[in-house]
Coordinates of N, CA, C and O in Angstrom, one line a residue:
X1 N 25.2 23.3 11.3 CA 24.9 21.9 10.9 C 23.4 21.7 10.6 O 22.6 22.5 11.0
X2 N 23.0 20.5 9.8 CA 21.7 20.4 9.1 C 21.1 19.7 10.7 O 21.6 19.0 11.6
X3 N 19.7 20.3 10.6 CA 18.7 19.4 11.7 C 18.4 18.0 10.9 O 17.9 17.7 9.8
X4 N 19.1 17.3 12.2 CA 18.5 16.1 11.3 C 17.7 14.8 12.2 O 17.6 13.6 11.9
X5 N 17.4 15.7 13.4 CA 16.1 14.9 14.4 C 15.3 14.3 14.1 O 15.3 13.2 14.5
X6 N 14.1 15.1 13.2 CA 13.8 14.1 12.5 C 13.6 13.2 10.9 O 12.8 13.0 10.0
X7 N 14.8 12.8 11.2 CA 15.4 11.8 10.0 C 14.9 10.6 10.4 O 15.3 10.1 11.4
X8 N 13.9 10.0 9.3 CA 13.2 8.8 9.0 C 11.8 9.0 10.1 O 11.2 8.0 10.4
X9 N 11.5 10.0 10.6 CA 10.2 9.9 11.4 C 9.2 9.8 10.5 O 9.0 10.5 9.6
X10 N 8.4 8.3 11.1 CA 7.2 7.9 10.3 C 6.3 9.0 10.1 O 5.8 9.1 9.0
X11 N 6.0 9.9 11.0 CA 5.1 10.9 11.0 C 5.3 12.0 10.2 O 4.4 12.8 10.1
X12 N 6.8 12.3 9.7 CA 7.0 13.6 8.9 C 7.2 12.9 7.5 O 6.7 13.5 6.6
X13 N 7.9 11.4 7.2 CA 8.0 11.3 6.0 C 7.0 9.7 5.5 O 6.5 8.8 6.1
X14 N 7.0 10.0 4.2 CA 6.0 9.0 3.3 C 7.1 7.9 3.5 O 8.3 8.2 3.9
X15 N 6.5 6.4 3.1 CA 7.4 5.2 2.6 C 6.6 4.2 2.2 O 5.5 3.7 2.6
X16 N 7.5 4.0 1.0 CA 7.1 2.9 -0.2 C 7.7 1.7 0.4 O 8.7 1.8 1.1
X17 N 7.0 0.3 0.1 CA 7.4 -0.6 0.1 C 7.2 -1.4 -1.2 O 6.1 -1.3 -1.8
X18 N 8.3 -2.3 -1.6 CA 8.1 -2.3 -3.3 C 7.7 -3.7 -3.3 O 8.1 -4.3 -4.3
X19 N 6.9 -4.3 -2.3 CA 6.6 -6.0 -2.3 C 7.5 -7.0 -2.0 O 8.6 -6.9 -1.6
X20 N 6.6 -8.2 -2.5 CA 7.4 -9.2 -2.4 C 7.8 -9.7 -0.5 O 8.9 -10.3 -0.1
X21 N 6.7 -9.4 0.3 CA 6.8 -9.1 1.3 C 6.7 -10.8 2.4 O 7.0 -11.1 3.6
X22 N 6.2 -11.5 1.5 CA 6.0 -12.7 2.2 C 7.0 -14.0 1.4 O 7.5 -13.9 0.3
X23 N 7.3 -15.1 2.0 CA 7.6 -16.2 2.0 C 9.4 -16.0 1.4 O 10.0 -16.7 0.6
X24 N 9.8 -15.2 2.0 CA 11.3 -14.7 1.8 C 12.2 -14.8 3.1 O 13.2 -14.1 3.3
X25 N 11.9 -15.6 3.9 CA 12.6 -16.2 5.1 C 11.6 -16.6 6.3 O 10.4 -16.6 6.1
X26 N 12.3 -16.9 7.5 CA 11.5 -17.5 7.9 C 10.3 -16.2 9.2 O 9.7 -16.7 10.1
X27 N 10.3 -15.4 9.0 CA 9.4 -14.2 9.2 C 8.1 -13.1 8.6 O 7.5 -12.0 8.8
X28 N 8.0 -13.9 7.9 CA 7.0 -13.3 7.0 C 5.7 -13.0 7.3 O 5.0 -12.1 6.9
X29 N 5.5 -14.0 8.3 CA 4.1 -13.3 9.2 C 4.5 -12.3 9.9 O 3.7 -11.4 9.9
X30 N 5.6 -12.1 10.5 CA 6.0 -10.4 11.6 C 6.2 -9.7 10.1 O 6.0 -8.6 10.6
X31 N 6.4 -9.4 9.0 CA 7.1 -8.4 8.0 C 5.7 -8.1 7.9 O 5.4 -7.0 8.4
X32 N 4.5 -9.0 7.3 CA 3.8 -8.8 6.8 C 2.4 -7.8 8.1 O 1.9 -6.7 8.2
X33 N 2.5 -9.0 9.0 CA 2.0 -7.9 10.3 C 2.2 -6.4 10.7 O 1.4 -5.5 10.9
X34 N 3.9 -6.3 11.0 CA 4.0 -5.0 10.9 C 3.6 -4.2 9.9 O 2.8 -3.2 10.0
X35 N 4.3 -4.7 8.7 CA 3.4 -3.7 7.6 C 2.4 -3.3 7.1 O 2.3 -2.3 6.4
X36 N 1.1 -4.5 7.4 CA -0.4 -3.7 7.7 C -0.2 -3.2 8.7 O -0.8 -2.1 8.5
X37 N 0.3 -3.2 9.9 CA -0.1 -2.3 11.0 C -0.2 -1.2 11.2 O -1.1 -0.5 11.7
X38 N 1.4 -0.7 10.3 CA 1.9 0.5 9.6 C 0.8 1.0 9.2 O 0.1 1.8 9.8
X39 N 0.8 0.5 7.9 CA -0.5 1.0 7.2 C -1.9 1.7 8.1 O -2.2 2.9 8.0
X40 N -2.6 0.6 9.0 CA -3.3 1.1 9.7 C -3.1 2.4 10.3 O -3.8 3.3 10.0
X41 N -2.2 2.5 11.0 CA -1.9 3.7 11.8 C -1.1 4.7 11.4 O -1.1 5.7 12.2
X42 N -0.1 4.8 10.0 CA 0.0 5.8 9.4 C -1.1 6.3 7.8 O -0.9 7.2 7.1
X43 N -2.2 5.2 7.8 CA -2.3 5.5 6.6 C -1.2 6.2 5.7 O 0.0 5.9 5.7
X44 N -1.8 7.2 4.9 CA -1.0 7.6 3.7 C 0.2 8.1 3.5 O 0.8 8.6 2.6
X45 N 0.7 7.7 5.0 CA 2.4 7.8 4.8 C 3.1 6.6 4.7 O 4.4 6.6 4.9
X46 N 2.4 5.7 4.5 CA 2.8 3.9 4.1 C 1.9 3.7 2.9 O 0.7 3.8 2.7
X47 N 3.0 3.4 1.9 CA 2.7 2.8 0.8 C 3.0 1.0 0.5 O 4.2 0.6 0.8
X48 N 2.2 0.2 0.2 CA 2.9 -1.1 0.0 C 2.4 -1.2 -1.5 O 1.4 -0.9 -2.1
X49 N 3.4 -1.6 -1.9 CA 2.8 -1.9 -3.5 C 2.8 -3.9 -3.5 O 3.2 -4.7 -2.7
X50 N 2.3 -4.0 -4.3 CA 1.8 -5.9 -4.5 C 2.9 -6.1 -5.4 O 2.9 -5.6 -6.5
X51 N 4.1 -7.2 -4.8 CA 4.5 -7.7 -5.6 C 4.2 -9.3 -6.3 O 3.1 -9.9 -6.1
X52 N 5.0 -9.8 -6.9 CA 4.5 -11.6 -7.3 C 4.2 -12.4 -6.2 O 3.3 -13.2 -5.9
X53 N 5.3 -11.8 -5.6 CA 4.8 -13.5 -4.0 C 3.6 -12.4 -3.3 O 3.6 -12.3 -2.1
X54 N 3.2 -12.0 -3.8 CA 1.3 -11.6 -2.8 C 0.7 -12.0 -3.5 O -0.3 -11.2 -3.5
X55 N 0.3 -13.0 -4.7 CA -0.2 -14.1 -5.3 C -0.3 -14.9 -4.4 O 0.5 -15.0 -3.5
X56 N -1.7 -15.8 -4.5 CA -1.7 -16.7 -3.3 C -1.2 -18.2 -4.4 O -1.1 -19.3 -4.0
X57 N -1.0 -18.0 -5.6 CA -0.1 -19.2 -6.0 C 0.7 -19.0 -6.1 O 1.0 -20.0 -6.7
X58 N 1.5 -18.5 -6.0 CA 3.1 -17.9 -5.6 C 3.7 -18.2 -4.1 O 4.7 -18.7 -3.7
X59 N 2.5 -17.6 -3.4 CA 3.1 -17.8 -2.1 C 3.0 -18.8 -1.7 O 3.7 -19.2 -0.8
X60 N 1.8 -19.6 -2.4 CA 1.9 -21.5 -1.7 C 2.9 -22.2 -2.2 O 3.6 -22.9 -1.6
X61 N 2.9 -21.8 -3.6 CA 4.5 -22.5 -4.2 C 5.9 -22.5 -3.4 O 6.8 -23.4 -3.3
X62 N 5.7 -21.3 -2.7 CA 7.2 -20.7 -1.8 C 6.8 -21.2 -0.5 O 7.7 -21.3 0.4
X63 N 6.1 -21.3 -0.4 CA 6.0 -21.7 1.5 C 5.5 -20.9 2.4 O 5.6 -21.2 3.6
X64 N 4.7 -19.7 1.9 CA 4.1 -18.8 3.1 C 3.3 -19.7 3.3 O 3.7 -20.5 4.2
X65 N 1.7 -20.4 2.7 CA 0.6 -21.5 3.5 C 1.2 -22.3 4.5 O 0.4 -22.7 5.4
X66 N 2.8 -22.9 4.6 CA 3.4 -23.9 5.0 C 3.9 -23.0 6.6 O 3.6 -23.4 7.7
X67 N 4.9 -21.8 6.2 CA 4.5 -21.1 7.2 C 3.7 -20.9 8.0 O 4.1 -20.8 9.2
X68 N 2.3 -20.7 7.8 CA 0.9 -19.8 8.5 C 0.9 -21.7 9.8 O 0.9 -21.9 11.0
X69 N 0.7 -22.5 8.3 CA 0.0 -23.8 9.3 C 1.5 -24.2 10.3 O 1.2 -24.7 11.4
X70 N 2.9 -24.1 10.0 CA 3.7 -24.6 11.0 C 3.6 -23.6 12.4 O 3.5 -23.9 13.6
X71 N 3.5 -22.4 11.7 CA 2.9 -21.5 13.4 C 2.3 -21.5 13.9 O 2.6 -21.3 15.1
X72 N 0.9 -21.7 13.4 CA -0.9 -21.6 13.9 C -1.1 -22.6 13.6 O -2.3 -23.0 13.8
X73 N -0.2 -23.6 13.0 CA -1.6 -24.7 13.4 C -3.0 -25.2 11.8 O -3.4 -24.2 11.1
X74 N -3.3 -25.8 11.7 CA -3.5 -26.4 10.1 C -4.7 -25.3 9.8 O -4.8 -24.6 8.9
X75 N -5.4 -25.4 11.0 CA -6.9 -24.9 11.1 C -6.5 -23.0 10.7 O -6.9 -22.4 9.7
X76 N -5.8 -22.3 11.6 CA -5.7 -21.4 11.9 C -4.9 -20.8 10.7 O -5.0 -19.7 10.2
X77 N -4.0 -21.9 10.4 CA -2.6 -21.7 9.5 C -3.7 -21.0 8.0 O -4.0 -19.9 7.6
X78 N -4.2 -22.2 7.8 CA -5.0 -22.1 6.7 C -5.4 -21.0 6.6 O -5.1 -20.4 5.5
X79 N -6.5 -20.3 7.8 CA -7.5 -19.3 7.8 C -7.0 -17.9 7.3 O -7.5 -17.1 6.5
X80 N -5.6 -18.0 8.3 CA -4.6 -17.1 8.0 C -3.9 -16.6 6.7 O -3.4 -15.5 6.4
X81 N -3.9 -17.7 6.1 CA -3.3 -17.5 4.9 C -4.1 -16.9 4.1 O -3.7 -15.9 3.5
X82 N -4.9 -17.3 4.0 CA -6.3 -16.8 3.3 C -6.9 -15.6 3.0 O -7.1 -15.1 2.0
X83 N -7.0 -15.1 4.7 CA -7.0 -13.4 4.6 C -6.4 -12.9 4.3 O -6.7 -11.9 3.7
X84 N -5.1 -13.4 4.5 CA -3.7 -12.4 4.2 C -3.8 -12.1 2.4 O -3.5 -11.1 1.9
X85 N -4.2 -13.3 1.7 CA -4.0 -13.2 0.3 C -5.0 -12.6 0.1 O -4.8 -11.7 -0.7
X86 N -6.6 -12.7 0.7 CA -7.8 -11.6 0.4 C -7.2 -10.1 0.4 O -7.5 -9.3 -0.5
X87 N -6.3 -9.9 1.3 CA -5.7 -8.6 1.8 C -5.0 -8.4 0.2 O -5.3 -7.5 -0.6
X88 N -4.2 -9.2 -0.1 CA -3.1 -8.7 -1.4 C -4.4 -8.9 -2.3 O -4.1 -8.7 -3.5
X89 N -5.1 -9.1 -2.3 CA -6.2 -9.0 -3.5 C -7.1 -7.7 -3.4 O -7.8 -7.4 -4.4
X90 N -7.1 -6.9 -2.5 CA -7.5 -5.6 -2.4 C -7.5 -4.5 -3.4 O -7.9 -3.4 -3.1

């Protein structure tokens, strides 16, 4: 039989993510968190590519800004939102 231990281990294989990562339910700050996190700590075995809602007028249209401030708060909400779209503007 095939070894198949490690199947899907972050550390043996690459992974694309094809966007569209924010304001698509009501988690988008945990998708989007984990998936920089990823990134940080596997570098170049995490790929994220930018899709339309990583526009920061896209995403305010859809409700991630509305998101940031219903969780954190107007001040925080805001701030948050902000970097996160500096981040998709990278």
């Amino acid at each position: 039989p095939d070894d198949t231990s490690g199947e899907g281990d972050i550390k043996k294989i690459n992974y694309l993510f094809l966007g569209d990562y924010v304001d698509r339910g009501k988690f988008s700050l945990e998708v989007i968190t984990l998936l920089l996190a990823l990134k940080l700590q596997y570098g170049p075995r995490i790929t994220l590519l930018r899709g339309n809602h990583e526009a920061a007028d896209t995403n305010f249209i859809y409700g991630f800004q509305e998101e940031c401030i219903e969780r954190l708060g107007k001040e925080d909400g805001e701030l948050v939102w902000r970097e996160f779209n500096n981040v998709f503007e990278l």
